[in-house]
Short mmCIF file of N, CA and C in Angstrom, two decimals:
data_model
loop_
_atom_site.label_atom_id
_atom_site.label_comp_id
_atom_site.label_asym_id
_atom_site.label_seq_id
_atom_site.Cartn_x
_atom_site.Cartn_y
_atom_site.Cartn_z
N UNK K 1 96.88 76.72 96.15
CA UNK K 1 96.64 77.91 95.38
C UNK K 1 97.33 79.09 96.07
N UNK K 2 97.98 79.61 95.36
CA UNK K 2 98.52 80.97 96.01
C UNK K 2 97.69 82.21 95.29
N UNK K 3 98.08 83.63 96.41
CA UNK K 3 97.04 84.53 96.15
C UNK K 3 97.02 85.14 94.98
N UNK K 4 98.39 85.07 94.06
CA UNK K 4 98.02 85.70 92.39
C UNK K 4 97.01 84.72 91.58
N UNK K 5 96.64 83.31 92.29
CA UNK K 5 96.07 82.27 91.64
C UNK K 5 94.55 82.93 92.23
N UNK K 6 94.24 83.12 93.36
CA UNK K 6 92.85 83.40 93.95
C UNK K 6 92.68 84.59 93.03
N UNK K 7 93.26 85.96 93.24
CA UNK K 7 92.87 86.93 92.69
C UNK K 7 92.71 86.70 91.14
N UNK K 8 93.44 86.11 90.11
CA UNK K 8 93.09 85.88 88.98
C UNK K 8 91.93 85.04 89.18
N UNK K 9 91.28 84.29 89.76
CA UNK K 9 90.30 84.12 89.85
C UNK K 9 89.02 84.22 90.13
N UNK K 10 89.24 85.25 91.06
CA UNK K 10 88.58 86.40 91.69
C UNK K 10 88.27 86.93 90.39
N UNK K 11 88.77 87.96 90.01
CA UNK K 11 88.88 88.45 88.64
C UNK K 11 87.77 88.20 87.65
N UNK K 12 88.15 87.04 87.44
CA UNK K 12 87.49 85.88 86.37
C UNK K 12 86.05 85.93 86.92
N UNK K 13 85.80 85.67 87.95
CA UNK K 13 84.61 85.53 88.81
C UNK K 13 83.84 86.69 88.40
N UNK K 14 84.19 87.59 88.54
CA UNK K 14 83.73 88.86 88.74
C UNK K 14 83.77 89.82 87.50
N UNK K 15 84.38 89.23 86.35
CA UNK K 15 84.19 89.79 84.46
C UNK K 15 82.97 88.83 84.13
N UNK K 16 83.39 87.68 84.58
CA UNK K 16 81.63 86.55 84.58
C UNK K 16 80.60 87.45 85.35
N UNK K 17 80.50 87.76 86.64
CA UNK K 17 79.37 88.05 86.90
C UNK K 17 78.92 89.45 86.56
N UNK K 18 79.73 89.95 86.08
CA UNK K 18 79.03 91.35 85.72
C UNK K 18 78.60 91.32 84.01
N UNK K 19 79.08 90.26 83.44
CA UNK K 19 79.08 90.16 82.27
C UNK K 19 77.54 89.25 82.02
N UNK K 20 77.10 88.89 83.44
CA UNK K 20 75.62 88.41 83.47
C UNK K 20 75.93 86.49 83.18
N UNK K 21 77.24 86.57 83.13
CA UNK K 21 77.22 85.21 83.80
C UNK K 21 77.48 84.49 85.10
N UNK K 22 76.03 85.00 85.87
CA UNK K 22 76.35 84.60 86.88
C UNK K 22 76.21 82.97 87.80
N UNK K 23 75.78 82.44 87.10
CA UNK K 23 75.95 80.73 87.46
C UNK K 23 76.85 80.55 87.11
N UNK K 24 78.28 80.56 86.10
CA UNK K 24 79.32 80.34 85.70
C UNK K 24 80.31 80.92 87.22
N UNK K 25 79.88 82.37 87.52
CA UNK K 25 80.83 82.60 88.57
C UNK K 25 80.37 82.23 89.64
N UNK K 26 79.55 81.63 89.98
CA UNK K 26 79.42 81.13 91.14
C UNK K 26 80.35 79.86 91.25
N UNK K 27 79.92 79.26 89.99
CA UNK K 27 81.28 78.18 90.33
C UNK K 27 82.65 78.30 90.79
N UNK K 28 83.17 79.76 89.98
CA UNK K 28 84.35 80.08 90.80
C UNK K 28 84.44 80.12 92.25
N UNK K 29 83.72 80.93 92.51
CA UNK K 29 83.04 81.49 93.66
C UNK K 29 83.38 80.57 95.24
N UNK K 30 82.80 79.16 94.51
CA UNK K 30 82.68 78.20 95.06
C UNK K 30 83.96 77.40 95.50
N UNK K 31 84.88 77.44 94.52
CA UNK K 31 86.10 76.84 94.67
C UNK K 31 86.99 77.76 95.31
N UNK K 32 86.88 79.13 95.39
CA UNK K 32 87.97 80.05 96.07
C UNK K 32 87.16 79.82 98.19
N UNK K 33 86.30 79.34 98.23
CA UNK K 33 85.82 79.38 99.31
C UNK K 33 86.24 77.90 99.79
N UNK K 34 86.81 77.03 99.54
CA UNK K 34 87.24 76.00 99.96
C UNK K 34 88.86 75.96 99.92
N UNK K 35 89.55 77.57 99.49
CA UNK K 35 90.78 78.07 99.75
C UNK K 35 90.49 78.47 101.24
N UNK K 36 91.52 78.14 102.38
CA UNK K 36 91.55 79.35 103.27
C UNK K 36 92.14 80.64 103.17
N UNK K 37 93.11 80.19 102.52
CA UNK K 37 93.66 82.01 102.15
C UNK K 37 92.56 82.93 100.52
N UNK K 38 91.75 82.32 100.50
CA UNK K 38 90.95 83.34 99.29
C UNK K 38 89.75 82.89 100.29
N UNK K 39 88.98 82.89 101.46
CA UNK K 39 88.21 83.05 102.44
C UNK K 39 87.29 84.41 101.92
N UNK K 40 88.36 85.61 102.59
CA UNK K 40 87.05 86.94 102.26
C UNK K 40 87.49 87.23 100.67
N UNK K 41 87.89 86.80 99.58
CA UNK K 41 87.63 87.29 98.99
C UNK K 41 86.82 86.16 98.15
N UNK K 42 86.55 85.13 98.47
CA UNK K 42 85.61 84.22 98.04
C UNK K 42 83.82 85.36 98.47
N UNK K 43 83.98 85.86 100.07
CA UNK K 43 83.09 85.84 100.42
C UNK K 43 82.46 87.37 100.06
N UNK K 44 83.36 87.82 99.53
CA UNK K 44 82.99 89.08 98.28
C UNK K 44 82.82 89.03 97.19
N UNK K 45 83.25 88.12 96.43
CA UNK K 45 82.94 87.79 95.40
C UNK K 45 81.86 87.12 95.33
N UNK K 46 81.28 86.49 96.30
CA UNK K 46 79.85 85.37 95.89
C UNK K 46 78.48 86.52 96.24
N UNK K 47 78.91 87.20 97.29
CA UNK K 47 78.10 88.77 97.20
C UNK K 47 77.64 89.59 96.24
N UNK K 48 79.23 90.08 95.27
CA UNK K 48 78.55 90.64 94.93
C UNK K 48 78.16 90.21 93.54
N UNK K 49 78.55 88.64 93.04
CA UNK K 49 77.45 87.90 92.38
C UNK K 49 75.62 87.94 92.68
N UNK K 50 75.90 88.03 94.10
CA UNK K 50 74.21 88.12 94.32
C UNK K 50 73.33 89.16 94.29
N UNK K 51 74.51 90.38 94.26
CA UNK K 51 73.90 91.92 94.46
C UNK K 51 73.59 91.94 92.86
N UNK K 52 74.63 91.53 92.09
CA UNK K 52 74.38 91.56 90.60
C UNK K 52 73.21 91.01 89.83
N UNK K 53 72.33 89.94 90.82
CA UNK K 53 71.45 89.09 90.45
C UNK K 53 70.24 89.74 91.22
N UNK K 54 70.87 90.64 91.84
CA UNK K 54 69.57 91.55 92.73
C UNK K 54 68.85 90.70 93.77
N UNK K 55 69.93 89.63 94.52
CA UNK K 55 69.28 88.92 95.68
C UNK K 55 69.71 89.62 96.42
N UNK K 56 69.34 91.28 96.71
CA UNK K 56 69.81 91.77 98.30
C UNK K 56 70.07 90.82 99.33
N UNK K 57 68.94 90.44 100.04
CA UNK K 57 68.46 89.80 101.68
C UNK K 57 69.88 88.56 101.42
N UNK K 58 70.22 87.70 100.48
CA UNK K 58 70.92 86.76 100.16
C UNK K 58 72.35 87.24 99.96
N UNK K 59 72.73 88.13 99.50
CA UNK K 59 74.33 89.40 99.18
C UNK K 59 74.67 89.85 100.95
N UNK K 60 73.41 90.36 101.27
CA UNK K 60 73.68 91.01 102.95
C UNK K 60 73.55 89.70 103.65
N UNK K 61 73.30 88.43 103.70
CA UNK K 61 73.48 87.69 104.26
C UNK K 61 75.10 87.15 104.45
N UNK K 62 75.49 86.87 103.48
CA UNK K 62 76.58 85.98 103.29
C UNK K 62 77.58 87.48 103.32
N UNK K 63 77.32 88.51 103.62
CA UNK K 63 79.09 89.53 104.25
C UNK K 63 78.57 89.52 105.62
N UNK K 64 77.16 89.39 106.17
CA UNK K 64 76.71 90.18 107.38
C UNK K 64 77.58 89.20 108.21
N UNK K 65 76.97 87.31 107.93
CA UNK K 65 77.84 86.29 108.56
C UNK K 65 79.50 86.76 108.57
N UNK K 66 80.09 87.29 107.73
CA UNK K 66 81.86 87.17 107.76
C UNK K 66 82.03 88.50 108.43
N UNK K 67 81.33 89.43 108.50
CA UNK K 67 81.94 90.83 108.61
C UNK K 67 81.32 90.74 110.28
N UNK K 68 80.94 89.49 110.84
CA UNK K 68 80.80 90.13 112.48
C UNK K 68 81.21 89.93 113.37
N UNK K 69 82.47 89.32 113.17
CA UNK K 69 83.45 89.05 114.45
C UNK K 69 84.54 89.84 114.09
N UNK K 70 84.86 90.56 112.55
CA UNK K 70 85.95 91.16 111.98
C UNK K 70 85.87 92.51 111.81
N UNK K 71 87.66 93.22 112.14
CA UNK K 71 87.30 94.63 112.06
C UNK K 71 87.01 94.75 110.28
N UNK K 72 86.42 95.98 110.51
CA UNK K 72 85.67 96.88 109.22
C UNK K 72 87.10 96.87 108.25
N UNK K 73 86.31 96.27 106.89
CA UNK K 73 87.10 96.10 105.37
C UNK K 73 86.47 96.29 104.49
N UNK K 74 87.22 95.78 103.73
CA UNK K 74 86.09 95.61 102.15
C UNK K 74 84.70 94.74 102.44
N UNK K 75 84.38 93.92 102.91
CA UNK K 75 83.49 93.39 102.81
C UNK K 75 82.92 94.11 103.77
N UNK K 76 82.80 94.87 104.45
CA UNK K 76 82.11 95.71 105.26
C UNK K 76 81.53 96.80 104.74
N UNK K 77 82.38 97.64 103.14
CA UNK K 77 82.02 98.44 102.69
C UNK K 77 80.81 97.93 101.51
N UNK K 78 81.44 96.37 101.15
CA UNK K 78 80.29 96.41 100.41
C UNK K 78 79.06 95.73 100.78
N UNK K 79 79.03 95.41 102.20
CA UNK K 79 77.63 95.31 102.82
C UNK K 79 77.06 96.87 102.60
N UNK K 80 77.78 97.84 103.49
CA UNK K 80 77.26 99.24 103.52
C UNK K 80 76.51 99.30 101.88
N UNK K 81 77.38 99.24 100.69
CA UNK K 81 76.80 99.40 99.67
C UNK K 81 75.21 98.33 99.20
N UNK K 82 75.11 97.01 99.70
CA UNK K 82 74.25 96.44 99.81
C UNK K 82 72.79 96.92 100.20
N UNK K 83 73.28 96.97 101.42
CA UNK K 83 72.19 98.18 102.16
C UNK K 83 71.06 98.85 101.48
N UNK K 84 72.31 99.89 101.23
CA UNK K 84 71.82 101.01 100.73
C UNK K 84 70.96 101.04 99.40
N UNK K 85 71.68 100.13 98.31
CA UNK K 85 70.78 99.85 97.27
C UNK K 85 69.33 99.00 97.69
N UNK K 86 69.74 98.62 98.93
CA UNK K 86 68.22 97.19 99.33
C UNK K 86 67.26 98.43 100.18
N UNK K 87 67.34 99.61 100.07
CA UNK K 87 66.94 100.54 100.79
C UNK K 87 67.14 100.39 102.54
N UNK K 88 68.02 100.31 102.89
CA UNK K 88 68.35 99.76 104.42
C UNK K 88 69.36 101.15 104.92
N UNK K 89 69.27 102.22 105.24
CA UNK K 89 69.82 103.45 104.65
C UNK K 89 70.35 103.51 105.96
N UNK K 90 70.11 102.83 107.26
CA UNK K 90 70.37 103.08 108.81
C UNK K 90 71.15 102.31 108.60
N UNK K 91 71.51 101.49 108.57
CA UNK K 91 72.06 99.96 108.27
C UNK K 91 73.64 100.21 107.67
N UNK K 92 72.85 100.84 106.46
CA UNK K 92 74.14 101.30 105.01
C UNK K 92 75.57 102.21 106.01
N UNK K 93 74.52 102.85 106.42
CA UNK K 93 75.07 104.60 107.11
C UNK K 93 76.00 104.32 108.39
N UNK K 94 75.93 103.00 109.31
CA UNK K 94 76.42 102.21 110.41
C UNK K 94 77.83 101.50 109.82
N UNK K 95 77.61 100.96 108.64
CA UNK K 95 78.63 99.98 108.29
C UNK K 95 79.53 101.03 107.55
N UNK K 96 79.27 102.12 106.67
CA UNK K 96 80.18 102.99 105.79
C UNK K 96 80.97 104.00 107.22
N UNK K 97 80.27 103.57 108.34
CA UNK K 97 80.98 104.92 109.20
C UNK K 97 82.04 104.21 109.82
N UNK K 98 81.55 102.79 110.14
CA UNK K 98 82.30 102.06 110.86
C UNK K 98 83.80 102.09 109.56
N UNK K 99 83.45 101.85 108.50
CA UNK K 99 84.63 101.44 108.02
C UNK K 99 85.88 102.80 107.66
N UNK K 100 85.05 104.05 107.37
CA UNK K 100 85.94 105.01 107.49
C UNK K 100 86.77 105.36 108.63
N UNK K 101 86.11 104.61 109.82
CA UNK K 101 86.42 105.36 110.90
C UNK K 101 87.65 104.27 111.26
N UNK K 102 87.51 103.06 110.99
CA UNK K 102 88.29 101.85 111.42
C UNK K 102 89.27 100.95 110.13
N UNK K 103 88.79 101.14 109.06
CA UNK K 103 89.54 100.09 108.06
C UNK K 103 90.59 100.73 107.53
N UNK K 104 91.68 100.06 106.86
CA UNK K 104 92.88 100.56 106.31
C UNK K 104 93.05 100.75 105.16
N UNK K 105 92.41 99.67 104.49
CA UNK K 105 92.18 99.60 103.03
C UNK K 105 91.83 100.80 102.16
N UNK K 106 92.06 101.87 100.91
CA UNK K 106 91.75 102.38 100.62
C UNK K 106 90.20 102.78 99.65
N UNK K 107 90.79 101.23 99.13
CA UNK K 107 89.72 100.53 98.43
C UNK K 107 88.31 100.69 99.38
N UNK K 108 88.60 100.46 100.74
CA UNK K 108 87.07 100.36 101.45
C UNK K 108 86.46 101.77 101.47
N UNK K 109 87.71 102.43 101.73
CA UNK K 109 87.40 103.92 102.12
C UNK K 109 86.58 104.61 101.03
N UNK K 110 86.88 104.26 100.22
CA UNK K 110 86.18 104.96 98.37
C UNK K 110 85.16 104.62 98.41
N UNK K 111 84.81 102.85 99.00
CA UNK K 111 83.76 102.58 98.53
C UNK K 111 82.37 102.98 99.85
N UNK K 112 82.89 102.97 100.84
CA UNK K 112 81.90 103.70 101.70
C UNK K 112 81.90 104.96 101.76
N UNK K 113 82.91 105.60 101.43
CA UNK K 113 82.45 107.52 100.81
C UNK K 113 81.34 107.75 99.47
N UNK K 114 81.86 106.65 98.66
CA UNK K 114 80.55 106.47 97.80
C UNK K 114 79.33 105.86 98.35
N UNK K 115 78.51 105.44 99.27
CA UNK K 115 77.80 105.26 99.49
C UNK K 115 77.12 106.09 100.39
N UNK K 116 77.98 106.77 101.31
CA UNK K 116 77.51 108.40 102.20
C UNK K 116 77.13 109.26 101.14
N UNK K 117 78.36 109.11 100.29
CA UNK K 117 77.59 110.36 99.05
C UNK K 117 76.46 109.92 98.31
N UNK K 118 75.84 109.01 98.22
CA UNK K 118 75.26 108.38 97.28
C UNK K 118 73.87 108.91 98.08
N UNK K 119 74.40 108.53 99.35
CA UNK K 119 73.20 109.41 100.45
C UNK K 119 72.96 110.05 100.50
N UNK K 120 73.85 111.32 100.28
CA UNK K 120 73.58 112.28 100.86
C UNK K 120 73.93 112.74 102.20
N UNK K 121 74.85 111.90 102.64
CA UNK K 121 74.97 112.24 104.21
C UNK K 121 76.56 112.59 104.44
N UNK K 122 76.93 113.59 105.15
CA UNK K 122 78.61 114.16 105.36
C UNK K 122 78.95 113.22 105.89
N UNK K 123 79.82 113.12 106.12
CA UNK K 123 81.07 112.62 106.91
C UNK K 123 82.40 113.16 107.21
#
């Protein structure tokens, strides 16, 4: 599989799970995680299938495992966002700082400024 094949699937994964089919995308889910090159974005996508299903403790599980030997990314921002909706606001506020302060991605950067703001807290 090459990565226009993961991300269209990614994709797919993720119009399913917001579309409330989320046992359908898990199946995706499942098969991009037995890619090594679709790895973190398997492991964002099965997240935020679970955030969508409102299994916080289960969403912050499965980024907390990938995001802790790795510098701060997307899946770092959307733990921070995890958090914060699971009311974990110390937690949220640690991972959105880490990633402004350290990740490259722009994408991360948006998404942990939205979650400081969402707080209430500067940066």
């Amino acid at each position: 599989m090459d990565i226009q094949d993961i991300k269209l699937l990614a994709d797919i994964g993720v119009l399913g799970s917001n579309s409330g089919l989320t046992r359908e995308a898990e199946h995706i889910f499942a098969a991009l995680r037995l890619s090594k090159s679709g790895e973190q974005i398997a492991v964002t996508t099965t997240a935020l299938n679970l955030f969508n299903r409102g299994q916080f403790p289960e969403a912050a599980q499965a980024l907390s495992k990938w995001c802790e030997n790795k510098a701060p990314a997307i899946p770092h921002a959307l733990l921070a966002m995890v958090y914060w909706t699971w009311g974990f606001n110390v937690n949220a506020e640690a991972y959105a700082r880490d990633v402004l302060s350290q990740a490259i991605e722009p994408e991360a950067h948006a998404l942990a400024k939205e979650v400081l703001n969402g707080m209430g807290v500067t940066y």
